[in-house]
């Protein structure tokens, strides 16, 4: 009797969301800093613990030849949580890291700290401490403010135990306002805590042309100092 080949168990999977566009429709993942576009930069900085990687969106964007072997699956850029659910189905890891190709300066250490935090709880992510106070206003009048040290902004990556991420994505269709939320916001709305890994000022993502101008200036300064 022929022996069955035992399937290798995958511990850590990565999903890189490459769907973000600038307001003019420009694909952020395809923007270049130096010779690499941002998707290549994210692939290059994946930690060695990642055993498989799925890229969501940027279907027509080719990755560098030396990085292609890191991509196991590419999924068309379906909208919202449906796209993430499809990407999750294409992966098999017990732990899943969610990255964005809109991050110009990814750092391998951030991902490793998130993986370490996942040993203690089912969800963890990188957050940057607030840099300014938040104000509550009514009409033309500011009524109150909250110190910045009470608020944190979401960065990348966000990590989950597979079962929890499956639950969160499945809940999107039944949660009011989910189409305007991030994965982090939806997770918290559903009552799940997220382990905090402190981020970096340079860990921002490109959302508009001003973010892109800042990224270019920072990259130019780094090259000049080298």
Short mmCIF file of C-alpha atoms in Angstrom, two decimals:
data_model
loop_
_atom_site.label_atom_id
_atom_site.label_comp_id
_atom_site.label_asym_id
_atom_site.label_seq_id
_atom_site.Cartn_x
_atom_site.Cartn_y
_atom_site.Cartn_z
CA UNK A 1 0.00 0.00 0.00
CA UNK A 2 1.37 3.38 -0.99
CA UNK A 3 2.02 5.67 1.95
CA UNK A 4 0.19 8.98 2.09
CA UNK A 5 2.32 12.10 1.92
CA UNK A 6 1.80 14.10 5.06
CA UNK A 7 1.04 17.74 4.31
CA UNK A 8 3.54 20.12 5.86
CA UNK A 9 1.88 22.19 8.57
CA UNK A 10 2.27 25.91 8.00
CA UNK A 11 2.65 28.01 11.13
CA UNK A 12 2.77 31.58 9.79
CA UNK A 13 1.11 33.05 6.69
CA UNK A 14 1.26 36.60 5.38
CA UNK A 15 -1.34 38.55 3.43
CA UNK A 16 -0.12 41.74 1.77
CA UNK A 17 -2.99 44.08 0.89
CA UNK A 18 -1.93 45.90 -2.28
CA UNK A 19 -5.31 47.48 -3.16
CA UNK A 20 -4.77 51.03 -1.88
CA UNK A 21 -4.95 53.84 -4.45
CA UNK A 22 -4.31 57.57 -4.24
CA UNK A 23 -7.30 59.86 -4.80
CA UNK A 24 -6.32 60.15 -8.49
CA UNK A 25 -6.44 56.35 -8.90
CA UNK A 26 -2.68 55.74 -8.79
CA UNK A 27 -1.88 52.32 -7.32
CA UNK A 28 0.21 52.91 -4.20
CA UNK A 29 1.89 49.50 -4.34
CA UNK A 30 3.44 50.48 -7.67
CA UNK A 31 5.02 53.73 -6.46
CA UNK A 32 8.81 53.57 -6.44
CA UNK A 33 11.38 54.63 -3.88
CA UNK A 34 14.70 54.09 -5.59
CA UNK A 35 14.63 50.95 -7.76
CA UNK A 36 11.91 49.08 -5.83
CA UNK A 37 8.18 49.71 -5.84
CA UNK A 38 6.44 49.53 -2.49
CA UNK A 39 5.16 45.98 -2.96
CA UNK A 40 8.73 44.79 -3.56
CA UNK A 41 9.86 46.66 -0.43
CA UNK A 42 7.23 44.90 1.67
CA UNK A 43 8.12 41.48 0.24
CA UNK A 44 11.80 42.11 0.88
CA UNK A 45 11.14 42.84 4.57
CA UNK A 46 8.98 39.80 5.36
CA UNK A 47 10.48 37.95 8.33
CA UNK A 48 11.89 34.48 7.82
CA UNK A 49 9.12 33.08 10.04
CA UNK A 50 6.60 33.67 7.22
CA UNK A 51 6.19 30.39 5.35
CA UNK A 52 3.71 31.48 2.69
CA UNK A 53 2.53 34.80 1.30
CA UNK A 54 -0.62 35.87 -0.54
CA UNK A 55 -0.77 39.24 -2.32
CA UNK A 56 -4.23 40.81 -2.55
CA UNK A 57 -4.71 43.21 -5.46
CA UNK A 58 -2.16 44.85 -7.78
CA UNK A 59 -2.85 42.01 -10.22
CA UNK A 60 -0.88 43.54 -13.09
CA UNK A 61 2.09 44.66 -10.99
CA UNK A 62 5.09 42.36 -11.46
CA UNK A 63 7.36 41.72 -8.50
CA UNK A 64 11.13 41.42 -8.72
CA UNK A 65 12.44 38.10 -9.98
CA UNK A 66 14.31 37.39 -6.77
CA UNK A 67 11.16 38.11 -4.73
CA UNK A 68 8.67 36.14 -6.83
CA UNK A 69 9.48 32.94 -4.93
CA UNK A 70 8.12 34.56 -1.76
CA UNK A 71 4.63 34.90 -3.29
CA UNK A 72 2.63 31.68 -3.15
CA UNK A 73 -0.69 33.13 -4.28
CA UNK A 74 -2.09 36.28 -5.90
CA UNK A 75 -5.75 37.20 -5.43
CA UNK A 76 -7.65 39.82 -7.51
CA UNK A 77 -8.41 42.99 -5.63
CA UNK A 78 -11.98 42.36 -4.48
CA UNK A 79 -13.48 45.14 -2.40
CA UNK A 80 -13.38 45.36 1.37
CA UNK A 81 -13.50 42.37 3.64
CA UNK A 82 -14.52 40.01 0.83
CA UNK A 83 -11.04 40.34 -0.65
CA UNK A 84 -9.37 39.64 2.68
CA UNK A 85 -11.62 36.62 3.21
CA UNK A 86 -10.60 35.26 -0.22
CA UNK A 87 -6.94 35.81 0.61
CA UNK A 88 -7.37 34.06 3.95
CA UNK A 89 -8.89 31.04 2.19
CA UNK A 90 -5.79 30.87 -0.01
CA UNK A 91 -3.50 30.57 3.02
CA UNK A 92 -3.08 27.81 5.61
CA UNK A 93 -1.08 29.19 8.53
CA UNK A 94 -2.24 28.94 12.11
CA UNK A 95 -1.08 32.54 12.58
CA UNK A 96 -1.75 35.17 9.92
CA UNK A 97 0.02 38.53 9.54
CA UNK A 98 -1.77 41.29 7.61
CA UNK A 99 0.57 43.73 5.86
CA UNK A 100 -0.07 46.66 3.54
CA UNK A 101 1.89 47.47 0.38
CA UNK A 102 1.16 51.13 1.13
CA UNK A 103 3.83 51.20 3.86
CA UNK A 104 6.99 52.80 2.41
CA UNK A 105 9.35 51.83 5.24
CA UNK A 106 8.41 48.35 6.49
CA UNK A 107 10.50 46.79 9.23
CA UNK A 108 11.07 43.08 9.84
CA UNK A 109 11.35 43.70 13.57
CA UNK A 110 7.76 44.96 13.77
CA UNK A 111 6.46 41.67 12.37
CA UNK A 112 8.59 39.64 14.77
CA UNK A 113 7.28 41.62 17.75
CA UNK A 114 3.71 40.99 16.61
CA UNK A 115 4.43 37.25 16.32
CA UNK A 116 5.86 37.30 19.85
CA UNK A 117 2.71 39.05 21.12
CA UNK A 118 0.55 36.40 19.43
CA UNK A 119 2.00 33.82 21.79
CA UNK A 120 0.07 35.52 24.60
CA UNK A 121 -3.20 36.49 22.89
CA UNK A 122 -5.15 35.79 19.68
CA UNK A 123 -4.68 39.24 18.12
CA UNK A 124 -1.84 41.77 18.18
CA UNK A 125 -0.78 44.72 16.07
CA UNK A 126 1.52 47.68 15.65
CA UNK A 127 0.19 51.02 16.90
CA UNK A 128 1.82 54.45 17.01
CA UNK A 129 1.23 56.71 20.01
CA UNK A 130 -0.76 59.83 19.22
CA UNK A 131 1.19 63.01 18.46
CA UNK A 132 -1.59 65.56 19.03
CA UNK A 133 -4.65 65.94 21.21
CA UNK A 134 -8.07 65.16 19.80
CA UNK A 135 -10.81 67.80 19.98
CA UNK A 136 -14.58 67.35 20.09
CA UNK A 137 -16.49 70.12 18.37
CA UNK A 138 -20.09 71.09 17.72
CA UNK A 139 -20.62 73.40 14.80
CA UNK A 140 -17.98 76.13 15.04
CA UNK A 141 -17.25 75.57 18.74
CA UNK A 142 -14.64 73.25 20.27
CA UNK A 143 -16.13 71.71 23.41
CA UNK A 144 -13.38 69.48 24.80
CA UNK A 145 -10.07 67.82 24.05
CA UNK A 146 -8.41 64.54 25.00
CA UNK A 147 -4.63 64.18 25.60
CA UNK A 148 -2.76 62.46 22.79
CA UNK A 149 -1.26 59.81 25.07
CA UNK A 150 -4.68 58.13 25.32
CA UNK A 151 -4.92 57.40 21.61
CA UNK A 152 -2.93 55.22 19.22
CA UNK A 153 -3.11 54.97 15.43
CA UNK A 154 -3.01 51.62 13.64
CA UNK A 155 0.10 50.69 11.67
CA UNK A 156 1.24 47.43 10.05
CA UNK A 157 1.32 44.50 10.50
CA UNK A 158 -1.73 43.21 12.35
CA UNK A 159 -1.57 39.58 13.49
CA UNK A 160 -4.25 37.00 14.29
CA UNK A 161 -4.76 33.44 15.25
CA UNK A 162 -6.45 32.00 12.19
CA UNK A 163 -9.71 31.14 13.92
CA UNK A 164 -10.23 34.68 15.22
CA UNK A 165 -9.47 36.31 11.87
CA UNK A 166 -11.93 33.96 10.18
CA UNK A 167 -14.58 34.97 12.72
CA UNK A 168 -13.88 38.70 12.32
CA UNK A 169 -14.06 38.65 8.51
CA UNK A 170 -17.22 36.53 8.53
CA UNK A 171 -18.87 39.01 10.92
CA UNK A 172 -18.34 41.97 8.56
CA UNK A 173 -21.50 41.31 6.54
CA UNK A 174 -23.60 41.33 9.72
CA UNK A 175 -22.03 44.38 11.39
CA UNK A 176 -23.53 47.82 10.74
CA UNK A 177 -21.01 50.24 9.26
CA UNK A 178 -18.37 47.55 8.69
CA UNK A 179 -17.74 48.78 5.15
CA UNK A 180 -16.12 51.92 6.58
CA UNK A 181 -13.99 50.11 9.18
CA UNK A 182 -10.49 48.71 9.14
CA UNK A 183 -9.82 45.16 10.32
CA UNK A 184 -8.53 46.59 13.58
CA UNK A 185 -11.69 48.65 14.12
CA UNK A 186 -13.98 45.73 13.30
CA UNK A 187 -12.06 43.43 15.67
CA UNK A 188 -12.47 45.91 18.51
CA UNK A 189 -16.13 46.53 17.67
CA UNK A 190 -16.76 42.80 18.04
CA UNK A 191 -15.30 42.94 21.56
CA UNK A 192 -11.88 41.38 20.95
CA UNK A 193 -8.82 43.01 22.52
CA UNK A 194 -5.66 43.51 20.45
CA UNK A 195 -2.19 43.17 21.91
CA UNK A 196 -0.23 46.41 21.48
CA UNK A 197 3.19 46.53 19.82
CA UNK A 198 4.57 50.06 19.83
CA UNK A 199 5.25 51.37 16.34
CA UNK A 200 7.51 53.93 14.68
CA UNK A 201 7.03 57.42 13.28
CA UNK A 202 8.33 56.01 9.98
CA UNK A 203 5.78 53.19 10.05
CA UNK A 204 3.04 55.26 8.39
CA UNK A 205 1.19 54.22 5.23
CA UNK A 206 0.62 56.22 2.03
CA UNK A 207 -2.96 57.48 1.92
CA UNK A 208 -2.61 60.70 -0.05
CA UNK A 209 -0.12 62.73 -2.06
CA UNK A 210 1.24 64.43 1.08
CA UNK A 211 2.16 61.08 2.63
CA UNK A 212 3.92 60.21 -0.63
CA UNK A 213 5.83 63.51 -0.63
CA UNK A 214 6.97 62.81 2.94
CA UNK A 215 8.10 59.29 2.00
CA UNK A 216 10.11 60.61 -0.95
CA UNK A 217 11.76 63.25 1.23
CA UNK A 218 12.67 60.68 3.90
CA UNK A 219 14.07 58.28 1.29
CA UNK A 220 16.15 61.07 -0.27
CA UNK A 221 17.53 62.03 3.14
CA UNK A 222 18.46 58.41 3.85
CA UNK A 223 20.27 58.10 0.51
CA UNK A 224 22.14 61.37 1.11
CA UNK A 225 23.30 60.16 4.53
CA UNK A 226 24.53 56.81 3.19
#
